[in-house]
Amino acid sequence: MKAFEATNLYIRKASQLMNLGSRIELLLLSPEAEHNVTVPIELDNGEIAVFSGYRIQHNSARGPMKGGLRYHPTVDPDDVRALASLMTWKTAVVNIPYGGAKGGIACDPKQLSQPEMERLTRKFVQRISMEIGPQRDIPAPDVNTNAQVMAWIMDEYSRLHGYSPAVVTGKPLELHGSEGREAATGRGVIVITEAFINDLGRSMEGVTIAIQGFGNVGSYAAQCAHELGSKIVAVSDVGTSLYNPDGLDIPTLMTFAKTRRPLSEYEGEGVSRITPQELLALDVDVLIPAALGGVFTREVAETVRAKVIVEGANAPTEPEADEIFERRGIVVIPDILANAGGVTVSYFEWVQNIQCLRWAEAEVNERLRTIMTNSYATVRNLVKQRNLSWRTASFVVALGRVAKATVLRGV
Ligand code: NAD
């Protein structure tokens, strides 16, 4: 099933449960605008290469649109449309004053030099500069884009429209980024995981965790869980899955990851290599997908043995797999709740930029914890009261907020 179709399935399910009616449902399903642009750049060897870039703006009923920018060979309009829609529901479920959008460029960053990446980013901003803005649509990092890319976006947009740090979030600290933003998504994943584990009457101490993907989200999730005494038994990147049943040495792995080397070059005592399929099928308490979407297919879902899946990645679970998890009693805490920590601290960054002030890291982390635990409690209450899955309950909360805003503003 295509990604956008899968997202729409969840929206329809929640809308029907809430009796929103076909008029509102149609509004909630339809993206507001889709910008498809070509992004030509001069390569270092003097040749011209033309890339496809997208910015899809799903819904602005609750505020300016917000969402990441992804550089990856698999980026296509259907994927970006689905991710834009998920941003609408994510910002609504944590109740921050934004709508949803997403962008991407179909490219392989591994094949591009740093100057080529910069030219690509600046040209993309030139192409969409009338469509984004601090009160219109605010990009942020996603797969293969980082603080440096955000700095180029801020600079290029400011060159065209005047000084505008609030046009993009996830910027370097030296350029009005927020303390705590880099770790925010992974930290939020673990705040939610801890709340769930506490509800089971346990602490995070000794909880076993496997994490697919050791980039921004996966590595900080590992670090935060490690600090709480959990045992991270497996982590992976695109080429290698590391396993140690006694728990991996997360501080050393974090230092290693900062050198940007692949996990295939990592050697540690008691560490063995397993296959990506074996990682997903480990008998652990918590499984955290933190790589790309579409990981849990029907076949993979039958092999999972974790008790709870906390979706660090966006859209890692196909709808057929979701049904299998439900039947097998495996709880899935959905992306729109579990990984909302990133957009929450992006919101804090935007607020700080607009007010020209700076919050300390402890304040950012505390505000993040408050928003994530409140959102968790709202969804959990609905799960319990109406006997819904966590995904359906999260969509019900989010759709309720966006539908109300839509009706109040008028079609
Ligand atoms: P990243 O580029 O920093 O890291 C991605 C990681 O996944 C890398 O370690 C990569 O090697 C690994 N990976 C890729 N394909 C894999 C595969 N087939 N098997 C195992 N590992 C694989 O990206 P990120 O920012 O950490 O984003 C990861 C996911 O989290 C994405 O789905 C993204 O949309 C989502 N997300 C990110 C943020 C954020 O703030 N960065 C916020 C919300 C959601």
Coordinates of C-alpha atoms and ligand atoms in Angstrom, one line a residue:
M1 CA 0.0 0.0 0.0
K2 CA 1.3 3.5 -0.9
A3 CA 2.3 5.6 2.1
F4 CA -0.3 8.4 1.6
E5 CA -3.1 5.8 1.2
A6 CA -2.0 4.2 4.5
T7 CA -2.1 7.5 6.3
N8 CA -5.5 8.2 4.9
L9 CA -6.8 4.9 6.2
Y10 CA -6.0 5.9 9.7
I11 CA -7.6 9.3 9.2
R12 CA -10.8 7.7 7.9
K13 CA -10.9 5.2 10.7
A14 CA -10.7 8.0 13.4
S15 CA -13.1 10.3 11.5
Q16 CA -15.7 7.5 11.3
L17 CA -15.3 6.7 15.0
M18 CA -15.9 10.4 15.7
N19 CA -18.8 10.8 13.2
L20 CA -17.0 13.8 11.7
G21 CA -19.0 13.4 8.5
S22 CA -17.8 13.3 4.8
R23 CA -17.5 17.1 4.4
I24 CA -14.9 17.6 7.2
E25 CA -13.2 14.3 6.4
L26 CA -12.6 15.4 2.8
L27 CA -11.0 18.6 4.1
L28 CA -8.8 16.7 6.5
L29 CA -7.6 14.3 3.8
S30 CA -6.7 16.9 1.2
P31 CA -3.3 18.6 1.1
E32 CA -3.6 22.4 0.8
A33 CA -0.7 22.8 -1.7
E34 CA 2.0 20.8 -3.4
H35 CA 5.1 22.4 -4.7
N36 CA 7.2 20.3 -7.1
V37 CA 10.3 22.0 -8.3
T38 CA 13.5 21.1 -10.2
V39 CA 16.7 21.9 -8.5
P40 CA 19.6 22.3 -10.9
I41 CA 23.1 22.7 -9.6
E42 CA 26.6 22.8 -11.0
L43 CA 28.6 19.7 -9.8
D44 CA 32.2 20.1 -8.7
N45 CA 33.3 18.5 -12.0
G46 CA 31.6 21.3 -14.0
E47 CA 28.6 19.2 -15.1
I48 CA 25.0 20.2 -14.4
A49 CA 22.7 17.8 -12.4
V50 CA 19.0 18.4 -12.0
F51 CA 17.2 17.0 -8.9
S52 CA 13.5 16.9 -8.0
G53 CA 12.4 18.8 -4.9
Y54 CA 9.1 18.8 -3.1
R55 CA 7.4 20.8 -0.4
I56 CA 3.9 19.6 0.4
Q57 CA 1.7 21.7 2.7
H58 CA -1.0 19.6 4.2
N59 CA -3.0 21.7 6.6
S60 CA -2.8 25.1 8.2
A61 CA -6.0 25.2 10.3
R62 CA -4.1 25.4 13.6
G63 CA -1.2 27.6 12.6
P64 CA 1.8 27.9 10.2
M65 CA 2.8 24.6 8.7
K66 CA 5.8 22.7 10.1
G67 CA 7.8 19.7 9.0
G68 CA 11.2 18.3 8.1
L69 CA 13.2 18.2 4.9
R70 CA 14.6 14.9 3.8
Y71 CA 17.5 14.2 1.4
H72 CA 17.3 10.6 0.2
P73 CA 17.2 8.7 -3.2
T74 CA 13.7 7.2 -2.3
V75 CA 12.0 10.6 -1.8
D76 CA 8.9 10.8 -4.0
P77 CA 5.7 12.9 -3.9
D78 CA 3.6 10.1 -2.4
D79 CA 6.0 9.7 0.5
V80 CA 6.3 13.4 1.1
R81 CA 2.5 13.8 1.0
A82 CA 2.1 11.1 3.6
L83 CA 4.7 12.6 5.9
A84 CA 3.2 16.1 5.5
S85 CA -0.2 14.7 6.6
L86 CA 1.5 13.0 9.6
M87 CA 2.9 16.3 10.6
T88 CA -0.6 17.8 10.8
W89 CA -1.6 15.1 13.2
K90 CA 1.6 15.1 15.2
T91 CA 1.5 18.9 15.9
A92 CA -2.2 18.4 16.9
V93 CA -1.7 15.5 19.2
V94 CA 0.9 17.4 21.2
N95 CA -1.2 20.6 20.9
I96 CA 1.4 23.0 19.6
P97 CA 0.1 25.8 17.4
Y98 CA 1.1 24.5 14.0
G99 CA -0.2 22.7 10.9
G100 CA 1.8 20.1 8.9
A101 CA 4.1 20.1 5.9
K102 CA 7.1 18.1 4.6
G103 CA 9.8 18.5 2.0
G104 CA 12.4 16.5 0.3
I105 CA 14.9 16.3 -2.5
A106 CA 15.4 13.0 -4.3
C107 CA 19.2 12.7 -4.1
D108 CA 21.9 10.6 -2.7
P109 CA 23.8 12.7 -0.2
K110 CA 26.6 10.1 -0.1
Q111 CA 27.4 11.0 -3.7
L112 CA 27.5 14.8 -3.0
S113 CA 30.4 16.9 -1.7
Q114 CA 29.7 19.5 1.0
P115 CA 29.8 22.4 -1.5
E116 CA 27.4 20.5 -3.8
M117 CA 25.0 19.9 -0.8
E118 CA 25.2 23.7 -0.1
R119 CA 24.4 24.6 -3.7
L120 CA 21.5 22.1 -3.7
T121 CA 20.1 23.5 -0.5
R122 CA 20.4 27.1 -1.6
K123 CA 18.8 26.5 -5.0
F124 CA 15.9 24.6 -3.4
V125 CA 15.3 27.6 -1.0
Q126 CA 15.3 30.0 -4.0
R127 CA 12.7 27.8 -5.7
I128 CA 10.3 27.6 -2.7
S129 CA 11.2 30.9 -0.9
M130 CA 7.7 32.4 -1.6
E131 CA 6.0 29.3 -0.1
I132 CA 7.9 29.1 3.3
G133 CA 8.3 31.7 6.0
P134 CA 8.2 32.2 9.8
Q135 CA 4.4 32.6 9.7
R136 CA 3.8 30.3 6.7
D137 CA 5.8 27.1 6.7
I138 CA 8.9 26.4 8.8
P139 CA 11.2 23.5 7.7
A140 CA 13.4 21.4 10.0
P141 CA 15.9 18.5 9.8
D142 CA 14.9 15.0 8.8
V143 CA 16.8 12.1 7.3
N144 CA 20.2 13.2 6.0
T145 CA 19.7 16.9 6.8
N146 CA 21.3 18.5 9.8
A147 CA 22.0 21.8 11.5
Q148 CA 24.4 22.9 8.8
V149 CA 21.7 22.4 6.1
M150 CA 19.3 24.4 8.3
A151 CA 21.9 27.2 8.6
W152 CA 22.2 27.4 4.7
I153 CA 18.3 27.6 4.6
M154 CA 18.3 30.4 7.1
D155 CA 21.0 32.3 5.3
E156 CA 19.5 31.9 1.8
Y157 CA 16.0 32.8 2.9
S158 CA 17.4 35.8 4.9
R159 CA 19.3 37.0 1.8
L160 CA 16.0 37.0 -0.2
H161 CA 13.6 38.3 2.5
G162 CA 15.7 39.9 5.2
Y163 CA 17.0 38.5 8.5
S164 CA 14.7 35.6 9.5
P165 CA 16.0 33.0 12.0
A166 CA 12.5 31.8 12.7
V167 CA 12.1 30.5 9.1
V168 CA 13.7 27.2 10.0
T169 CA 14.4 25.2 13.1
G170 CA 17.1 22.7 14.1
K171 CA 19.7 25.4 13.4
P172 CA 23.2 25.4 15.0
L173 CA 23.3 26.9 18.5
E174 CA 25.6 29.7 17.1
L175 CA 22.8 30.7 14.7
H176 CA 19.9 30.8 17.1
G177 CA 19.2 27.1 17.3
S178 CA 17.7 25.8 20.6
E179 CA 19.5 24.0 23.4
G180 CA 18.2 20.4 23.5
R181 CA 16.9 20.4 19.9
E182 CA 19.4 17.8 18.5
A183 CA 18.5 15.2 21.2
A184 CA 14.8 16.2 21.4
T185 CA 13.2 13.5 19.2
G186 CA 15.2 10.6 20.8
R187 CA 14.6 12.1 24.3
G188 CA 10.9 12.4 23.6
V189 CA 10.7 8.8 22.4
I190 CA 12.2 7.7 25.8
V191 CA 9.9 10.0 27.8
I192 CA 7.0 8.2 26.2
T193 CA 8.6 4.8 26.6
E194 CA 9.2 5.5 30.3
A195 CA 5.6 6.6 30.9
F196 CA 4.3 3.4 29.3
I197 CA 6.7 1.2 31.3
N198 CA 5.8 3.1 34.5
D199 CA 2.1 2.3 33.8
L200 CA 3.1 -1.4 33.8
G201 CA 4.4 -0.9 37.3
R202 CA 8.1 -1.1 36.3
S203 CA 10.9 1.4 36.1
M204 CA 13.2 1.8 33.1
E205 CA 16.0 0.1 35.0
G206 CA 16.9 -3.2 33.3
V207 CA 14.3 -2.8 30.5
T208 CA 15.7 -4.4 27.3
I209 CA 15.6 -2.3 24.2
A210 CA 16.5 -2.9 20.5
I211 CA 16.8 0.1 18.2
Q212 CA 16.8 0.0 14.4
G213 CA 18.7 3.1 13.1
F214 CA 21.5 4.8 15.0
G215 CA 21.2 8.3 13.5
N216 CA 19.8 11.4 15.2
V217 CA 16.7 9.7 16.7
G218 CA 18.1 6.3 17.4
S219 CA 21.3 7.4 19.0
Y220 CA 19.8 9.9 21.4
A221 CA 17.0 7.5 22.3
A222 CA 19.7 5.0 23.2
Q223 CA 21.6 7.5 25.3
C224 CA 18.5 8.7 27.2
A225 CA 17.4 5.1 27.9
H226 CA 20.9 4.1 28.9
E227 CA 20.9 7.0 31.4
L228 CA 17.8 5.5 33.0
G229 CA 19.5 2.2 33.4
S230 CA 17.9 0.3 30.5
K231 CA 19.8 -2.3 28.6
I232 CA 20.2 -1.5 24.9
V233 CA 20.9 -5.0 23.5
A234 CA 21.0 -4.1 19.7
V235 CA 21.4 -1.0 17.5
S236 CA 21.9 -0.9 13.7
D237 CA 22.6 1.4 10.8
V238 CA 21.9 0.8 7.1
G239 CA 24.7 -1.8 6.8
T240 CA 25.2 -3.4 10.2
S241 CA 23.3 -4.6 13.2
L242 CA 25.2 -4.9 16.5
Y243 CA 24.1 -7.2 19.3
N244 CA 25.1 -7.8 22.9
P245 CA 22.7 -9.6 25.2
D246 CA 24.4 -8.0 28.2
G247 CA 23.8 -4.5 26.9
L248 CA 25.9 -2.5 24.4
D249 CA 28.3 0.2 25.6
I250 CA 26.2 3.2 24.6
P251 CA 28.6 6.0 25.7
T252 CA 31.4 4.5 23.6
L253 CA 28.9 4.0 20.7
M254 CA 27.8 7.6 20.9
T255 CA 31.4 8.8 20.7
F256 CA 31.9 6.5 17.8
A257 CA 28.8 7.8 16.0
K258 CA 30.1 11.4 16.3
T259 CA 33.1 10.3 14.0
R260 CA 30.4 9.6 11.3
R261 CA 31.9 6.1 10.6
P262 CA 29.6 3.2 9.8
L263 CA 28.8 0.7 12.6
S264 CA 30.6 -2.0 10.5
E265 CA 33.9 -0.5 11.7
Y266 CA 32.9 -0.7 15.4
E267 CA 34.5 -3.3 17.6
G268 CA 33.4 -3.9 21.2
E269 CA 33.7 -6.6 23.8
G270 CA 30.9 -9.1 23.6
V271 CA 29.4 -7.5 20.5
S272 CA 28.3 -9.8 17.7
R273 CA 26.7 -9.0 14.3
I274 CA 23.1 -10.1 13.6
T275 CA 20.9 -9.6 10.5
P276 CA 18.4 -6.7 10.2
Q277 CA 15.6 -9.3 10.4
E278 CA 17.1 -10.8 13.6
L279 CA 17.2 -7.4 15.3
L280 CA 13.5 -6.8 14.6
A281 CA 12.7 -10.3 15.9
L282 CA 14.6 -10.0 19.2
D283 CA 12.9 -11.0 22.4
V284 CA 13.1 -7.6 24.1
D285 CA 10.7 -5.4 26.1
V286 CA 10.9 -2.4 23.7
L287 CA 11.6 -2.2 20.0
I288 CA 12.3 1.2 18.6
P289 CA 12.3 1.6 14.8
A290 CA 14.3 4.8 14.1
A291 CA 15.3 4.5 10.5
L292 CA 13.0 4.8 7.5
G293 CA 9.3 4.0 6.9
G294 CA 7.7 0.7 5.8
V295 CA 9.8 -1.5 8.0
F296 CA 7.0 -3.6 9.5
T297 CA 5.4 -5.5 6.7
R298 CA 2.9 -8.3 7.2
E299 CA 5.7 -10.8 7.2
V300 CA 8.0 -9.0 9.6
A301 CA 5.1 -8.3 12.0
E302 CA 4.6 -12.0 12.5
T303 CA 8.3 -12.4 13.7
V304 CA 8.3 -9.5 16.2
R305 CA 8.6 -10.6 19.8
A306 CA 8.9 -7.3 21.6
K307 CA 6.2 -6.3 24.1
V308 CA 5.9 -2.7 22.9
I309 CA 7.0 -0.9 19.7
V310 CA 7.7 2.8 20.1
E311 CA 7.8 4.4 16.7
G312 CA 10.8 6.7 16.6
A313 CA 10.7 6.7 12.7
N314 CA 7.8 8.1 10.7
A315 CA 5.4 5.5 9.2
P316 CA 7.5 2.4 10.0
T317 CA 4.3 0.2 10.3
E318 CA 2.2 -0.8 7.3
P319 CA -1.6 -1.0 8.1
E320 CA -1.6 -4.8 7.6
A321 CA 1.2 -5.1 10.1
D322 CA -0.7 -2.8 12.5
E323 CA -3.6 -5.3 12.5
I324 CA -1.2 -8.2 13.1
F325 CA 0.3 -6.4 16.1
E326 CA -3.1 -5.7 17.5
R327 CA -4.2 -9.4 17.1
R328 CA -0.9 -10.5 18.7
G329 CA -1.3 -8.1 21.7
I330 CA 1.8 -6.1 20.8
V331 CA 1.3 -2.5 21.7
V332 CA 2.4 0.1 19.1
I333 CA 2.9 3.7 20.3
P334 CA 2.5 5.6 17.0
D335 CA 4.9 8.0 15.4
I336 CA 2.6 11.0 15.7
L337 CA 2.8 10.7 19.5
A338 CA 6.1 8.9 20.1
N339 CA 8.4 11.0 17.9
A340 CA 6.8 14.4 18.5
G341 CA 9.6 15.5 20.7
G342 CA 11.5 16.9 17.8
V343 CA 8.8 19.2 16.5
T344 CA 8.0 20.2 20.1
V345 CA 11.5 21.5 20.6
S346 CA 11.5 23.0 17.1
Y347 CA 8.4 24.9 18.3
F348 CA 10.5 26.1 21.4
E349 CA 13.2 27.2 19.0
W350 CA 10.7 29.2 16.9
V351 CA 9.3 30.8 20.0
Q352 CA 12.8 31.8 21.3
N353 CA 13.7 33.2 17.8
I354 CA 10.5 35.3 17.6
Q355 CA 11.1 36.7 21.1
C356 CA 14.9 37.0 20.7
L357 CA 15.6 35.2 23.9
R358 CA 17.3 31.9 24.9
W359 CA 16.2 29.2 27.2
A360 CA 18.7 27.0 29.1
E361 CA 18.8 23.3 28.2
A362 CA 17.3 22.2 31.5
E363 CA 14.3 24.5 30.8
V364 CA 13.9 23.1 27.3
N365 CA 14.0 19.5 28.5
E366 CA 11.6 20.2 31.3
R367 CA 9.1 21.8 29.0
L368 CA 9.5 18.9 26.6
R369 CA 8.8 16.4 29.3
T370 CA 5.7 18.3 30.4
I371 CA 4.2 18.4 26.8
M372 CA 5.1 14.7 26.1
T373 CA 3.8 13.3 29.3
N374 CA 0.5 15.4 29.1
S375 CA 0.0 14.2 25.5
Y376 CA 0.8 10.6 26.6
A377 CA -1.8 10.8 29.4
T378 CA -4.5 12.3 27.1
V379 CA -4.0 9.4 24.5
R380 CA -3.7 6.8 27.2
N381 CA -7.0 7.8 28.8
L382 CA -8.8 7.5 25.5
V383 CA -7.1 4.1 24.9
K384 CA -8.5 2.9 28.2
Q385 CA -12.0 4.6 28.1
R386 CA -12.8 3.5 24.6
N387 CA -10.7 0.4 24.2
L388 CA -8.9 1.8 21.2
S389 CA -5.4 1.1 19.8
W390 CA -2.8 3.7 20.6
R391 CA -2.7 4.7 17.0
T392 CA -6.4 5.2 16.6
A393 CA -6.6 7.1 19.9
S394 CA -3.8 9.4 18.9
F395 CA -5.6 10.1 15.6
V396 CA -8.9 10.7 17.4
V397 CA -7.2 13.3 19.7
A398 CA -5.5 15.0 16.7
L399 CA -8.5 14.9 14.3
G400 CA -10.7 16.4 17.0
R401 CA -8.4 19.4 17.4
V402 CA -7.9 20.0 13.7
A403 CA -11.6 19.5 12.8
K404 CA -12.6 22.0 15.5
A405 CA -10.2 24.6 14.2
T406 CA -11.3 24.0 10.7
V407 CA -15.0 24.4 11.6
L408 CA -14.3 27.5 13.7
R409 CA -12.3 29.2 10.9
G410 CA -14.9 28.2 8.2
V411 CA -14.4 26.5 4.9
Ligands
NAD1 P1 19.3 10.0 10.4 O1 19.7 10.2 8.9 O2 20.1 10.8 11.4 O3 19.5 8.5 10.8 C1 18.9 7.4 10.1 C2 19.6 6.2 10.6 O4 18.9 5.0 10.0 C3 21.0 6.0 10.1 O5 21.8 5.4 11.2 C4 21.0 5.0 9.0 O6 22.2 4.3 8.7 C5 19.8 4.1 9.5 N1 19.2 3.4 8.4 C6 18.8 3.7 7.2 N2 18.2 2.7 6.6 C7 18.3 1.6 7.4 C8 17.9 0.3 7.3 N3 17.4 -0.2 6.3 N4 18.2 -0.5 8.4 C9 18.8 0.0 9.5 N5 19.1 1.2 9.7 C10 18.9 2.1 8.6 O7 17.8 10.3 10.5 P2 16.9 10.7 11.7 O8 16.8 12.1 11.7 O9 17.4 9.9 12.9 O10 15.5 10.1 11.3 C11 15.1 8.7 11.5 C12 13.6 8.6 11.4 O11 13.0 9.4 12.4 C13 13.0 9.0 10.1 O12 11.9 8.2 9.9 C14 12.5 10.4 10.4 O13 11.5 10.8 9.6 C15 12.1 10.2 11.8 N6 12.0 11.5 12.6 C16 13.1 12.3 12.8 C17 13.0 13.4 13.5 C18 14.2 14.3 13.8 O14 14.1 15.3 14.6 N7 15.4 14.1 13.2 C19 11.8 13.8 14.1 C20 10.7 12.9 14.0 C21 10.8 11.8 13.2

